[in-house]
Coordinates of C-alpha atoms in Angstrom, one line a residue:
M1 CA -22.7 -7.4 -5.9
N2 CA -20.5 -9.8 -5.6
V3 CA -16.9 -7.8 -5.2
T4 CA -14.5 -9.6 -7.7
T5 CA -11.2 -8.0 -7.4
T6 CA -10.4 -4.4 -5.9
T7 CA -8.6 -2.0 -6.9
L8 CA -6.6 1.2 -5.9
S9 CA -6.3 3.9 -8.5
L10 CA -3.0 6.1 -8.4
T11 CA -3.0 8.8 -10.0
V12 CA 1.2 10.1 -9.6
A13 CA 3.3 12.4 -11.8
D14 CA 5.2 10.2 -12.9
V15 CA 4.1 6.4 -13.9
N16 CA 7.5 4.8 -14.4
T17 CA 8.9 5.4 -10.6
S18 CA 5.6 4.2 -8.5
Q19 CA 5.9 1.1 -11.6
D20 CA 9.9 0.7 -10.3
F21 CA 9.0 1.0 -6.8
F22 CA 6.1 -1.3 -6.3
T23 CA 8.1 -4.1 -8.0
T24 CA 11.2 -3.0 -7.3
H25 CA 10.3 -3.8 -3.4
L26 CA 7.4 -4.6 -2.6
G27 CA 6.7 -7.8 -5.6
Y28 CA 4.1 -6.5 -8.1
Q29 CA 4.3 -7.6 -11.5
V30 CA 3.4 -6.1 -14.4
A31 CA -0.4 -7.2 -15.6
M32 CA -0.1 -4.3 -19.0
A33 CA 1.6 -0.5 -19.1
A34 CA 1.2 2.1 -22.0
D35 CA 1.9 4.9 -22.3
G36 CA 1.1 7.1 -19.0
F37 CA -0.6 3.8 -17.2
A38 CA 0.0 0.6 -15.5
S39 CA -1.6 -2.9 -13.8
L40 CA 0.3 -4.1 -11.8
T41 CA -0.8 -7.5 -9.5
R42 CA 0.2 -9.5 -7.1
H43 CA -0.8 -13.2 -6.6
D44 CA -1.0 -12.6 -3.3
A45 CA -1.8 -9.3 -2.9
A46 CA -5.9 -8.3 -2.2
A47 CA -6.3 -5.2 -4.2
D48 CA -3.8 -4.5 -6.8
I49 CA -2.8 -1.3 -7.9
V50 CA -3.8 1.2 -11.4
L51 CA -1.1 3.8 -11.9
L52 CA -2.4 6.7 -14.0
R53 CA 0.0 10.0 -15.4
Q54 CA -1.5 13.4 -13.7
G55 CA -3.2 14.6 -16.3
T56 CA -4.0 12.1 -18.6
E57 CA -7.0 12.9 -20.4
V58 CA -9.3 9.0 -19.8
L59 CA -9.3 10.9 -16.3
P60 CA -12.3 13.0 -16.2
A61 CA -11.6 17.0 -16.7
E62 CA -11.5 17.7 -13.0
Q63 CA -10.0 14.3 -11.8
R64 CA -7.2 15.5 -14.5
D65 CA -5.5 17.1 -12.1
Q66 CA -5.5 15.7 -8.5
R67 CA -2.9 12.9 -7.2
A68 CA -2.0 10.3 -4.9
G69 CA -2.3 12.4 -1.3
G70 CA -3.6 11.7 1.9
V71 CA -3.7 7.9 1.0
I72 CA -2.2 5.3 3.1
L73 CA -2.2 1.8 1.6
A74 CA -2.0 -1.1 3.4
L75 CA -1.1 -4.6 3.0
T76 CA -1.0 -7.0 5.5
V77 CA 1.8 -9.5 5.6
S78 CA 3.6 -11.8 8.0
D79 CA 7.0 -11.5 9.2
L80 CA 7.3 -7.9 9.7
A81 CA 10.1 -7.4 10.8
A82 CA 11.8 -8.6 7.7
H83 CA 10.2 -7.4 5.6
E84 CA 11.5 -4.1 7.5
A85 CA 16.0 -5.4 6.9
R86 CA 14.9 -6.5 3.3
L87 CA 13.5 -3.7 2.4
R88 CA 15.5 -0.9 4.4
A89 CA 18.7 -3.0 2.9
A90 CA 18.4 -2.5 -0.9
G91 CA 17.9 1.5 0.2
A92 CA 14.2 1.9 -0.1
P93 CA 12.6 4.7 2.0
I94 CA 11.6 3.8 5.3
T95 CA 9.7 6.5 6.3
M96 CA 8.2 5.3 10.0
P97 CA 10.0 3.0 11.7
L98 CA 8.1 0.1 12.8
R99 CA 7.2 0.8 15.8
E100 CA 3.5 -1.5 17.3
E101 CA 0.4 0.4 19.0
P102 CA -1.1 -1.1 22.9
W103 CA -3.9 -2.5 20.8
G104 CA -2.0 -4.8 18.5
E105 CA -1.2 -3.0 14.7
R106 CA 2.4 -3.7 14.0
L107 CA 3.5 -1.5 11.2
F108 CA 5.9 1.0 9.1
Q109 CA 5.0 2.9 6.7
L110 CA 8.2 3.9 3.2
T111 CA 7.8 5.9 0.4
D112 CA 7.9 6.0 -3.2
P113 CA 9.4 8.2 -5.1
N114 CA 5.8 9.8 -6.1
G115 CA 4.6 10.5 -2.3
V116 CA 2.8 7.3 -2.2
V117 CA 2.5 5.6 1.5
I118 CA 3.1 2.6 2.2
Q119 CA 2.6 0.5 4.9
L120 CA 3.0 -2.8 5.9
V121 CA 1.2 -4.2 8.8
E122 CA 1.6 -8.2 11.1
W123 CA -1.6 -7.4 13.7
V124 CA -0.4 -9.0 17.1
T125 CA -2.0 -9.4 20.5
P126 CA -1.9 -6.2 22.7
T127 CA 0.3 -6.2 25.0
G128 CA -1.2 -2.7 26.8
G129 CA -4.7 -4.6 27.5
E130 CA -6.4 -2.8 24.8
A131 CA -8.0 -5.9 23.4
G132 CA -11.5 -5.5 24.6
A133 CA -15.4 -5.4 23.1
G134 CA -14.0 -3.3 19.9
A135 CA -10.9 -3.6 19.0
W136 CA -9.7 -5.2 15.4
D137 CA -8.4 -8.6 15.2
G138 CA -7.0 -8.0 11.9
S139 CA -9.6 -10.3 10.4
G140 CA -12.2 -7.8 9.5
A141 CA -14.6 -8.5 12.3
E142 CA -13.9 -7.1 15.8
A143 CA -13.0 -9.0 18.3
G144 CA -15.4 -9.6 21.2
A145 CA -18.2 -8.8 19.0
S146 CA -20.8 -11.2 18.4

């Protein structure tokens, strides 16, 4: 299998508000859009985003009334503190303040108007000596794995 693109499809109540949120605060651009649909992309993102309006008939009947929930879209960035300050100054809803976990994950979360949780992450050297075997180093490989 050769995966050439990754797209996260999110079903939301109001496509336009999520589209505005992603383009305004996270730098995504609209690749294409129609009533109840938007495809968003970034030249540097690991995943594109498709927004579908809840109830749309393009979805199978059992999925039409579901909406994005329990999903965290995590984007790994550099200069995390500057992004947090920029988003806070822009009035973006920061729903979990900047913090650092003992295993070396620095992160904060914001939530779009439809409840989609976006987590911005930056990986640093753990402060508590927790980077032993099995710790994830942010590159997709486990630290200490051979």
